[in-house]
XYZ file of C-alpha atoms in Angstrom:
327
model
C 124.640 138.368 123.907
C 127.726 136.558 125.255
C 126.350 133.120 124.398
C 125.445 134.315 120.935
C 129.022 135.460 120.292
C 130.392 132.108 121.503
C 127.962 130.261 119.241
C 128.920 132.440 116.278
C 132.628 131.737 116.789
C 132.102 127.994 117.129
C 129.909 127.841 114.033
C 132.423 129.808 111.970
C 135.102 127.275 112.956
C 132.983 124.259 111.947
C 134.743 123.693 108.601
C 138.198 123.879 110.184
C 137.986 121.808 113.409
C 136.798 118.321 114.286
C 134.191 117.638 117.005
C 136.690 117.219 119.841
C 138.465 120.473 118.914
C 135.140 122.337 118.650
C 134.097 121.139 122.095
C 137.428 122.260 123.520
C 137.089 125.652 121.796
C 133.655 126.135 123.333
C 134.982 125.250 126.818
C 137.841 127.763 126.427
C 135.479 130.515 125.290
C 133.038 129.805 128.120
C 135.868 129.921 130.659
C 137.604 132.980 129.210
C 134.440 135.064 128.859
C 132.822 133.875 132.099
C 133.461 137.100 134.032
C 133.182 139.385 131.018
C 130.221 141.653 130.505
C 129.453 142.207 126.838
C 127.205 145.014 125.741
C 126.264 146.402 122.372
C 123.659 146.243 119.661
C 122.606 142.718 118.740
C 123.460 141.949 115.153
C 120.584 140.801 112.982
C 121.131 137.075 112.359
C 117.994 136.058 110.524
C 118.947 137.788 107.269
C 120.650 134.600 106.113
C 117.483 132.527 106.616
C 116.159 132.914 103.035
C 119.548 131.952 101.596
C 119.815 128.782 103.706
C 116.198 127.780 103.072
C 116.690 128.306 99.326
C 119.808 126.134 99.408
C 117.968 123.373 101.285
C 115.038 123.407 98.846
C 117.483 123.273 95.914
C 119.180 120.237 97.473
C 115.814 118.499 97.860
C 114.901 119.334 94.268
C 118.088 117.622 93.073
C 117.096 114.569 95.151
C 113.906 114.339 93.099
C 111.239 115.817 95.393
C 108.139 117.099 93.598
C 107.388 120.818 93.415
C 104.355 120.259 95.664
C 106.578 118.684 98.328
C 109.182 121.443 97.966
C 106.509 124.096 98.462
C 105.312 122.322 101.615
C 108.895 122.156 102.931
C 109.499 125.838 102.256
C 106.267 127.160 103.806
C 106.706 124.944 106.891
C 110.285 126.069 107.529
C 109.580 129.743 106.774
C 106.591 129.755 109.126
C 108.725 128.313 111.923
C 111.592 130.762 111.349
C 109.239 133.755 111.265
C 107.540 132.713 114.509
C 110.750 131.892 116.398
C 112.335 135.136 115.193
C 115.925 133.914 115.100
C 118.463 133.013 112.501
C 118.085 129.306 111.797
C 121.690 128.680 112.838
C 120.883 130.016 116.305
C 117.634 128.121 116.911
C 117.763 125.754 119.863
C 115.794 122.654 120.841
C 113.644 124.549 123.325
C 112.697 127.101 120.658
C 111.337 124.297 118.480
C 109.540 122.539 121.327
C 107.828 125.811 122.232
C 106.943 126.455 118.588
C 105.405 122.995 118.080
C 103.428 123.248 121.336
C 102.021 126.688 120.509
C 101.290 125.623 116.916
C 99.293 122.627 118.108
C 97.334 124.665 120.665
C 96.657 127.539 118.297
C 95.550 125.451 115.314
C 94.051 122.492 117.213
C 96.296 120.317 115.046
C 96.406 116.536 115.233
C 99.502 114.698 116.407
C 100.012 113.479 112.829
C 100.255 117.100 111.619
C 102.707 118.018 114.372
C 104.882 115.006 113.583
C 104.890 115.955 109.892
C 106.197 119.400 110.838
C 108.789 117.802 113.126
C 109.992 115.538 110.297
C 110.396 118.471 107.906
C 112.318 120.502 110.490
C 114.458 117.466 111.265
C 115.305 117.096 107.571
C 116.186 120.797 107.316
C 118.388 120.985 110.403
C 120.070 117.646 109.604
C 120.957 119.116 106.219
C 122.395 122.228 107.933
C 124.464 119.913 110.130
C 125.676 117.833 107.170
C 126.653 121.013 105.306
C 128.566 122.290 108.369
C 126.328 125.309 108.941
C 125.565 124.142 112.497
C 127.313 121.870 114.960
C 124.309 119.717 115.896
C 120.667 119.603 114.821
C 118.343 120.975 117.528
C 115.691 118.448 116.442
C 117.783 115.468 117.571
C 116.255 115.536 121.053
C 112.693 115.993 119.785
C 111.412 112.469 119.318
C 108.766 111.150 116.974
C 105.262 112.117 118.071
C 103.231 109.074 119.023
C 100.075 108.846 116.947
C 97.025 106.670 117.354
C 96.590 103.927 114.775
C 93.212 104.338 113.144
C 91.766 101.505 111.093
C 90.848 103.273 107.890
C 87.757 102.179 106.046
C 87.699 100.314 102.747
C 84.879 99.642 100.300
C 82.977 96.401 100.591
C 82.333 94.282 97.496
C 78.669 95.286 97.736
C 79.516 98.991 97.774
C 81.743 98.678 94.706
C 79.030 96.835 92.792
C 76.399 99.346 93.887
C 78.496 102.199 92.527
C 79.068 100.378 89.246
C 75.371 99.533 88.839
C 74.311 103.136 89.404
C 76.728 104.844 87.012
C 74.775 106.777 84.391
C 77.868 107.721 82.383
C 80.351 105.363 80.709
C 83.130 107.668 81.878
C 82.213 107.329 85.547
C 82.053 103.541 85.263
C 85.501 103.481 83.643
C 86.902 105.770 86.363
C 85.605 103.545 89.166
C 86.977 100.404 87.515
C 90.322 102.056 86.810
C 90.754 103.168 90.415
C 89.496 99.889 91.869
C 91.608 97.553 89.725
C 94.910 99.468 89.515
C 95.191 101.125 92.922
C 96.793 104.163 91.249
C 96.702 107.599 92.831
C 94.059 110.011 91.562
C 96.819 112.450 90.575
C 98.405 109.748 88.444
C 95.136 108.873 86.705
C 94.205 112.391 85.616
C 97.563 112.707 83.814
C 96.978 109.613 81.665
C 96.375 109.890 77.922
C 94.518 107.436 75.705
C 97.806 106.557 74.021
C 99.261 105.465 77.389
C 96.895 102.511 77.641
C 98.131 99.119 76.435
C 94.901 97.165 76.019
C 96.637 93.986 74.827
C 98.682 93.697 78.033
C 96.040 95.459 80.187
C 98.615 97.840 81.615
C 99.820 101.435 81.516
C 102.751 103.484 82.766
C 102.020 106.178 85.346
C 104.212 108.897 86.822
C 104.113 108.743 90.602
C 105.569 110.947 93.312
C 108.932 112.425 92.384
C 108.167 111.769 88.689
C 108.977 108.078 89.144
C 107.598 105.763 86.493
C 105.892 102.482 87.287
C 103.617 100.032 85.509
C 100.086 99.429 86.796
C 97.674 96.753 85.652
C 93.901 96.570 85.188
C 91.455 93.686 84.854
C 89.333 92.516 81.918
C 86.219 94.333 83.094
C 88.128 97.626 83.247
C 89.471 96.994 79.738
C 85.952 96.589 78.325
C 84.556 99.643 80.117
C 87.520 101.796 79.069
C 87.137 100.752 75.436
C 83.403 101.443 75.521
C 84.000 104.894 77.025
C 86.712 105.854 74.523
C 84.590 104.606 71.597
C 81.673 106.782 72.746
C 83.674 110.009 72.730
C 83.431 112.532 69.908
C 86.192 114.907 71.060
C 89.845 114.923 69.970
C 91.384 115.517 73.396
C 94.275 113.058 73.973
C 93.447 112.826 77.705
C 92.083 109.501 78.920
C 89.328 111.121 80.987
C 87.676 114.411 80.064
C 84.767 116.516 81.260
C 81.290 115.548 80.106
C 80.505 118.991 78.720
C 82.115 120.764 75.779
C 84.919 121.683 75.222
C 85.716 118.319 76.921
C 88.866 119.329 78.760
C 91.051 116.971 80.788
C 89.202 116.192 84.003
C 90.723 117.523 87.227
C 91.290 115.818 90.559
C 88.624 118.050 92.097
C 86.165 117.105 89.366
C 86.499 113.391 90.112
C 86.353 113.940 93.866
C 83.133 115.946 93.534
C 81.572 113.359 91.233
C 82.360 110.495 93.615
C 81.176 112.455 96.654
C 77.832 113.134 95.014
C 77.506 109.472 94.081
C 78.239 108.416 97.651
C 75.553 110.710 99.053
C 72.970 109.485 96.531
C 73.730 105.827 97.332
C 74.179 106.313 101.105
C 77.772 105.018 100.987
C 80.047 106.556 103.608
C 83.166 108.513 102.702
C 83.387 107.930 98.963
C 86.661 109.394 97.695
C 89.386 108.287 95.236
C 92.037 107.281 97.773
C 89.684 104.784 99.376
C 89.885 102.652 96.200
C 93.663 102.480 96.611
C 93.354 101.383 100.232
C 90.707 98.825 99.295
C 92.934 97.242 96.645
C 95.873 97.061 99.076
C 93.750 95.387 101.762
C 92.251 92.923 99.284
C 95.692 92.050 97.912
C 97.068 91.325 101.387
C 94.002 89.261 102.301
C 94.498 87.144 99.174
C 98.159 86.527 99.958
C 100.056 88.987 97.728
C 103.623 89.390 99.080
C 104.028 92.802 100.668
C 107.109 93.578 98.528
C 105.074 93.100 95.342
C 102.258 95.241 96.691
C 104.779 97.943 97.569
C 105.976 97.959 93.959
C 102.419 97.972 92.621
C 101.439 100.972 94.744
C 104.704 102.824 94.100
C 105.703 103.226 97.742
C 109.290 104.114 98.561
C 109.107 102.566 102.042
C 107.456 99.275 102.902
C 106.005 100.572 106.174
C 103.926 102.987 104.105
C 102.447 99.997 102.297
C 101.657 98.354 105.624
C 99.704 101.431 106.670
C 97.530 101.089 103.563
C 96.929 97.373 103.864
C 94.529 96.737 106.729
C 94.154 92.990 107.271
C 90.546 92.031 107.946
C 89.809 90.812 111.460
C 87.928 87.789 110.087
C 91.121 86.625 108.374
C 93.100 87.068 111.592
C 90.558 84.844 113.347
C 90.809 82.168 110.638
C 94.606 82.293 110.741
C 94.588 81.887 114.520
C 92.394 78.803 114.259
C 94.589 77.379 111.467
C 98.010 77.968 112.991
C 97.386 78.212 116.733
C 93.887 77.122 117.819
């Protein structure tokens, strides 16, 4: 109770004192109240949690975060606050360490998941610190969780050709070519309309994460298959890709994922899913010498280290490079 009162006083003085003065104030309070015994009913401090979380989410919305990301931020922070059972301004480092440990044990979560939660909490508490709601973020002393680097699989040339050869619908062939040649996200592709496609320049504008526009490009084969698919349609839906059955609505992400999964099982190709096309294009581009900065722009990544995670250089090329430059 005594420590809580000291913390409350210090936090209320945050806007009025600098760091040195705040530290001195805390020392004086600790010394003055050392022999004091404070009793009474503990004041509820977590009532302000919704207000602070709302303010943080609003700040992130202004920065351009998507609604999906904002929802993830909110649910992650609210779950932590509810479990810890304190006002967010009174949460300490040990509270968060205990929360993350119990969360991992209870949900059997991977280290990647735990580090994602840590990053969100770090962003939230850093914002509270910047806005002078707290003196110092309790996440500062919780370091990045070390994660194992897994070499993610890509499609081989043979697998891509096998999928193309076994497409029974013009739409499916166009979808595979579009994903394989542009490297766009599946969420970006399902939002495209026929009018968005510039066949003369073999390009189109997509809206990526945070509603950021970028231009993506497709090859000549994709152009032909797209034109054949569009010419075969009898519906008036402006969407680039629609369902096969009437009323021919815009196809969903889940619809494409299911279609590709079924194709993979029928052809005995492992782990067929849309994102694997994106990773395959990135790896192929790096292997053929595309500068990483250009690949970053093509894929629409904000940070270049994200691009490096996508682009897995083939071991055979590493061997050839060693022989060329070293051996």
